[in-house]
Short mmCIF file of C-alpha atoms in Angstrom, two decimals:
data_model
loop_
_atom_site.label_atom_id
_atom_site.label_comp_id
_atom_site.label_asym_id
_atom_site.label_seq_id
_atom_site.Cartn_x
_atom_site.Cartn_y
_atom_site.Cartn_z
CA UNK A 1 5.16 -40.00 -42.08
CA UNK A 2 7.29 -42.08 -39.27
CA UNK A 3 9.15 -38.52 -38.48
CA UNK A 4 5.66 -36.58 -37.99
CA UNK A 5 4.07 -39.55 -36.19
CA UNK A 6 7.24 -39.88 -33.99
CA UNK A 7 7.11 -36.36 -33.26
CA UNK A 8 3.35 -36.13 -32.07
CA UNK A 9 4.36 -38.44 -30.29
CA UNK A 10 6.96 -36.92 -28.32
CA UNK A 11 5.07 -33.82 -27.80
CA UNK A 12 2.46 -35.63 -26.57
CA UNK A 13 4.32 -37.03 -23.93
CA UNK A 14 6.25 -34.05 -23.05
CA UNK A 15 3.09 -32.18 -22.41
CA UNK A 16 1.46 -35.10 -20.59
CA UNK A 17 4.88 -35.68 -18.34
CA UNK A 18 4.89 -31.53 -17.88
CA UNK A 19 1.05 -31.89 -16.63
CA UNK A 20 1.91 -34.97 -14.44
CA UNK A 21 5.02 -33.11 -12.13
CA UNK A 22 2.80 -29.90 -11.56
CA UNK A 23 1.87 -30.19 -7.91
CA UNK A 24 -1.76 -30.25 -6.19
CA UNK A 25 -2.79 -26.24 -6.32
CA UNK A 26 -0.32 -25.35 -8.66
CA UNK A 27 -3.68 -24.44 -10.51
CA UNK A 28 -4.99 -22.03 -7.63
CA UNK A 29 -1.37 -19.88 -7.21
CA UNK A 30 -1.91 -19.23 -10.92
CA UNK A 31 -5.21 -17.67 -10.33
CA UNK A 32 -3.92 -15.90 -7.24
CA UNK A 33 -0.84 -14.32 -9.70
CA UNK A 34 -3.40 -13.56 -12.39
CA UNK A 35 -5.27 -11.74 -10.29
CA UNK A 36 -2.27 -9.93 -8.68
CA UNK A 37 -1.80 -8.43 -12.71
CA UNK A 38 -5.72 -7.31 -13.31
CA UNK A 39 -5.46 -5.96 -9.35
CA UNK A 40 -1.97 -5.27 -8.10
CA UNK A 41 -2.14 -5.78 -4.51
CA UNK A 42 -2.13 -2.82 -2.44
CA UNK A 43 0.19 -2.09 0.26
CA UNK A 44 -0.51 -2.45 4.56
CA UNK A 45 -3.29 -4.81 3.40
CA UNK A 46 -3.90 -8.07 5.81
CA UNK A 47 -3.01 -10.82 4.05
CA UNK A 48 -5.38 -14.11 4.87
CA UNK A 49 -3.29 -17.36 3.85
CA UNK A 50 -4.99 -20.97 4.25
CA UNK A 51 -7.05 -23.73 3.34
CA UNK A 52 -10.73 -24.10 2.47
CA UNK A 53 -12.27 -22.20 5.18
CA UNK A 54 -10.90 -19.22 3.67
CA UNK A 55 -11.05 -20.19 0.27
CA UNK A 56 -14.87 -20.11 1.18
CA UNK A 57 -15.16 -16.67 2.67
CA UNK A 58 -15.29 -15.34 -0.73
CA UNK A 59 -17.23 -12.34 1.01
CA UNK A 60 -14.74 -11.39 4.21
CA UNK A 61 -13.86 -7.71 3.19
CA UNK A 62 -18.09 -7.65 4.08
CA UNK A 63 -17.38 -8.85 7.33
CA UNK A 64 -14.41 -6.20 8.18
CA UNK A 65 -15.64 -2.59 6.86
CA UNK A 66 -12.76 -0.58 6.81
CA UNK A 67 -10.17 -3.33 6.41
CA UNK A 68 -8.21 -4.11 3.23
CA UNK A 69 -8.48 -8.12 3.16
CA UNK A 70 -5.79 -10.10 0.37
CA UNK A 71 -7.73 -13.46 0.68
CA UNK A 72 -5.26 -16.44 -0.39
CA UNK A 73 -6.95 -19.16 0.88
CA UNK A 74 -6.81 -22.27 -1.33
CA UNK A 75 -8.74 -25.65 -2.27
CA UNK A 76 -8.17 -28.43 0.60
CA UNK A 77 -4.29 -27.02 1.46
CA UNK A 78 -2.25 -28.12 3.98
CA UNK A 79 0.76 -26.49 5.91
CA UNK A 80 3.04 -28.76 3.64
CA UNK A 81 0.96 -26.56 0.94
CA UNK A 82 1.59 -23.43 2.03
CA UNK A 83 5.35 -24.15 2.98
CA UNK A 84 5.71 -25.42 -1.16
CA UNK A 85 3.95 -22.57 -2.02
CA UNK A 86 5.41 -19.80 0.28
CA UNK A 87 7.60 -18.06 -1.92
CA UNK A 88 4.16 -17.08 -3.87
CA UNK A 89 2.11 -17.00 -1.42
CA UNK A 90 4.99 -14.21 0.19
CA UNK A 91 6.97 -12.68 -2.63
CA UNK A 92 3.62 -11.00 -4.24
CA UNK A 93 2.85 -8.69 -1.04
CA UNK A 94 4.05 -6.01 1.40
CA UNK A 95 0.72 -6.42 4.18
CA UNK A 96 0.77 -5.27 7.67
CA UNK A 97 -0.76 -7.93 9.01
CA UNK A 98 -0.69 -12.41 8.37
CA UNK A 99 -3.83 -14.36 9.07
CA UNK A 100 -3.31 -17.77 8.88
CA UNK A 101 -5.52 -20.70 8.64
CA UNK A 102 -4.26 -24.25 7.85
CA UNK A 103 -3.17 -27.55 9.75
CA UNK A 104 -7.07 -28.91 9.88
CA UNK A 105 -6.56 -30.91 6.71
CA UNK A 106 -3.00 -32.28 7.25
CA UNK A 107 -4.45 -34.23 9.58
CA UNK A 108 -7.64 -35.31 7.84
CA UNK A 109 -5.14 -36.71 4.80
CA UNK A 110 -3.73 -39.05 7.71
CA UNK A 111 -5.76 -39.48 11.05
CA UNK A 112 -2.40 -41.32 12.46
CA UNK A 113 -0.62 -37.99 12.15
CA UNK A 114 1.05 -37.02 15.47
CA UNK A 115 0.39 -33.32 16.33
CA UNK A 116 4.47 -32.47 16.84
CA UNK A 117 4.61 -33.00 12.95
CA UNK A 118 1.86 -30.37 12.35
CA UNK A 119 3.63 -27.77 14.58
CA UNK A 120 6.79 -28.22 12.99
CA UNK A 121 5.09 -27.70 9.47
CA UNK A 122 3.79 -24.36 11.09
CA UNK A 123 6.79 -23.60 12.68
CA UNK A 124 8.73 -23.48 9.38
CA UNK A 125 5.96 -21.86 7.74
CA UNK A 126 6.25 -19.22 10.48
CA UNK A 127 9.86 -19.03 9.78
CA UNK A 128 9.56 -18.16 6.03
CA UNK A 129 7.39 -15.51 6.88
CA UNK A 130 9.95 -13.95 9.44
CA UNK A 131 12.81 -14.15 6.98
CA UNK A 132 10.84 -11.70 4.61
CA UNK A 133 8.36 -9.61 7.17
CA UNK A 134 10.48 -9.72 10.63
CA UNK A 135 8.77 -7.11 12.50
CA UNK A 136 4.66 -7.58 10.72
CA UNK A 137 1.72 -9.22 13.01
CA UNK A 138 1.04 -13.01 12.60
CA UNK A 139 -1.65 -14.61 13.81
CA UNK A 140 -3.01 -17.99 13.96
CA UNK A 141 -6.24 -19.38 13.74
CA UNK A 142 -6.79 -22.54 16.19
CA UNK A 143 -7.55 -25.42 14.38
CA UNK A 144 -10.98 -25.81 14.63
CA UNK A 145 -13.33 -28.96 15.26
CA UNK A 146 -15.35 -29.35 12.61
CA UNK A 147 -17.96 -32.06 13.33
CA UNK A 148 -17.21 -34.38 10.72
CA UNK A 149 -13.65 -34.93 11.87
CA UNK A 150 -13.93 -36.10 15.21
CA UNK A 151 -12.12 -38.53 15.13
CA UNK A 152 -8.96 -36.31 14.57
CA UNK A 153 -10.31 -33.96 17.50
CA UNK A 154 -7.20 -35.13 19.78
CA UNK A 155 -4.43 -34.50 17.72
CA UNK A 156 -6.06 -30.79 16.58
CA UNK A 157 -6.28 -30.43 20.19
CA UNK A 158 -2.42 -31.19 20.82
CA UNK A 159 -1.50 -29.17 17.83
CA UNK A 160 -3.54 -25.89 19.20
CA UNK A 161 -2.28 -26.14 22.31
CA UNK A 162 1.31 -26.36 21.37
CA UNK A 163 1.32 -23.83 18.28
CA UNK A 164 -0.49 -21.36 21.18
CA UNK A 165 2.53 -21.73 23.55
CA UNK A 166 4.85 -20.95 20.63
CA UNK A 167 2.99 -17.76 19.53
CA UNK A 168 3.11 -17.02 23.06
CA UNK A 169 6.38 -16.63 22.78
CA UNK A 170 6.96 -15.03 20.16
CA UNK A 171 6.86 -11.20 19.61
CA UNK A 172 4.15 -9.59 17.09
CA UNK A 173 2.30 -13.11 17.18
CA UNK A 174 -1.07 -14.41 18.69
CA UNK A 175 -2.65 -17.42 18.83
CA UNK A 176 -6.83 -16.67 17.78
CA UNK A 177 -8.65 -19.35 19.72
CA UNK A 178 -12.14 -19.60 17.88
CA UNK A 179 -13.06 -23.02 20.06
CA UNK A 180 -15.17 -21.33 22.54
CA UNK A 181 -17.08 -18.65 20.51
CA UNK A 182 -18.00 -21.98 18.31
CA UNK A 183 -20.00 -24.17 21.45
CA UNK A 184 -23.11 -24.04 22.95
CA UNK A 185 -24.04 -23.28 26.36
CA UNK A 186 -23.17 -27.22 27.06
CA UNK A 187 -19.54 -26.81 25.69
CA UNK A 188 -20.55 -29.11 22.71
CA UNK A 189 -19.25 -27.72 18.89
CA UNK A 190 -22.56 -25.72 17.20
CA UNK A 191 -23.60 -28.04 14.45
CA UNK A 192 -26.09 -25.39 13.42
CA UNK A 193 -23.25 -23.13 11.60
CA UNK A 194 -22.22 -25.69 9.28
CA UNK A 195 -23.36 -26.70 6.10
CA UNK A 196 -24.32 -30.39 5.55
CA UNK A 197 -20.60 -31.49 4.89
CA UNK A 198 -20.18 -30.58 9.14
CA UNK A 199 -16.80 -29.18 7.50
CA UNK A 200 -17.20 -25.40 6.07
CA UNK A 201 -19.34 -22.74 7.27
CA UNK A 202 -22.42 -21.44 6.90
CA UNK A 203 -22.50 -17.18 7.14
CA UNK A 204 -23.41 -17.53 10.85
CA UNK A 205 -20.01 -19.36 10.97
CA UNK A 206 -18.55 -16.40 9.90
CA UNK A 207 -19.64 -14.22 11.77
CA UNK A 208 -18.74 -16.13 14.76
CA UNK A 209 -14.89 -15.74 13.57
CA UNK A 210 -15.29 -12.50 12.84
CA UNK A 211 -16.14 -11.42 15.86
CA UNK A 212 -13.52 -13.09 17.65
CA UNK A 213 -10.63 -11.92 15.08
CA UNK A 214 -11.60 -8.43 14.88
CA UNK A 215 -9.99 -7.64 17.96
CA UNK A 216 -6.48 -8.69 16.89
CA UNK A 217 -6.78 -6.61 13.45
CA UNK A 218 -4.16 -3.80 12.92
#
């Protein structure tokens, strides 16, 4: 009875100390790999990679007849996220064309973070994608300013500013500022396309980004 009881018990914490080292969206990548079996990706697709605001858009191939969309956007990521995730986030896909959206909530974990710390998570995010698609379009979303993290508007506003110079820069690249096509006639953000969280979008939201990222499509 001590040998079964003492091996329960092991098991038990072998599955509980498995559970405890998967990281945060470990969850998500398996749903993005089980859907990769039922649907195996097609090829020249544009691949959207970020956090919730994509994750949302659970309707963007609407929004771009013509287009095929690969929407990876997960839960609440951050760049760290999609720099511990790359190699799935990558591996699974031969697209024409990167969309990213991310940096917004590395600096809503920690409102001290300085903005050079967020471009260098890009930048090496940027560089994983390189080393597997040299010669593909990437683009970049600017961060936007959602109105329920105002406090962090500064920093977002380094960060954008910076990660814009270094797309500059860079061939096949562009920076997608969304900050204008999101204010009203007084410059202020448009409270009116989000939903009460002043975080995530309602459809007008959307179509607001839609508009402006169509041109850069391939």
């Amino acid at each position: 009875m001590k040998k079964i009881l003492s091996a329960f018990l092991l098991l038990y914490f072998a599955i509980a100390f498995s559970q405890e080292k998967k990281p945060m969206f470990w969850q998500d990548i398996q749903e993005f790999k089980k859907l990769d079996q039922q649907n195996p990706p097609q090829k020249d697709a544009i691949l959207f990679i970020g956090s919730s605001s994509f994750t949302k858009w659970t309707d963007v191939a609407d929004y771009f007849p013509g287009k095929t969309i690969i929407n990876r956007g997960f839960g609440g990521s951050r760049l760290t996220d999609l720099n511990d995730f790359s190699n799935d986030l990558l591996a699974p896909y031969q697209p024409k064309q990167i969309i990213i959206y991310c940096g917004e909530n590395d600096f809503a974990d920690n409102h001290k973070l300085k903005a050079k710390v967020v471009v260098d998570r890009f930048k090496a995010f940027y560089k994983k994608i390189r080393e597997r698609f040299p010669d593909i379009e990437v683009d970049y979303i600017s961060i936007k300013y959602s109105p329920s993290r105002e406090v962090i508007w500064p920093q977002m506003k380094v960060a954008n500013k910076k990660i814009a110079a270094f797309m500059k820069k860079e061939p096949n690249a562009e920076f997608i500022d969304v900050t204008k096509a999101m204010e009203d006639a007084n410059g202020n953000v448009r409270k009116d396309i989000f939903v009460e969280d002043m975080l995530h979008f309602k459809p007008e939201g959307y179509k607001i980004w839609a508009k402006v990222i169509t041109p850069y499509m391939k």
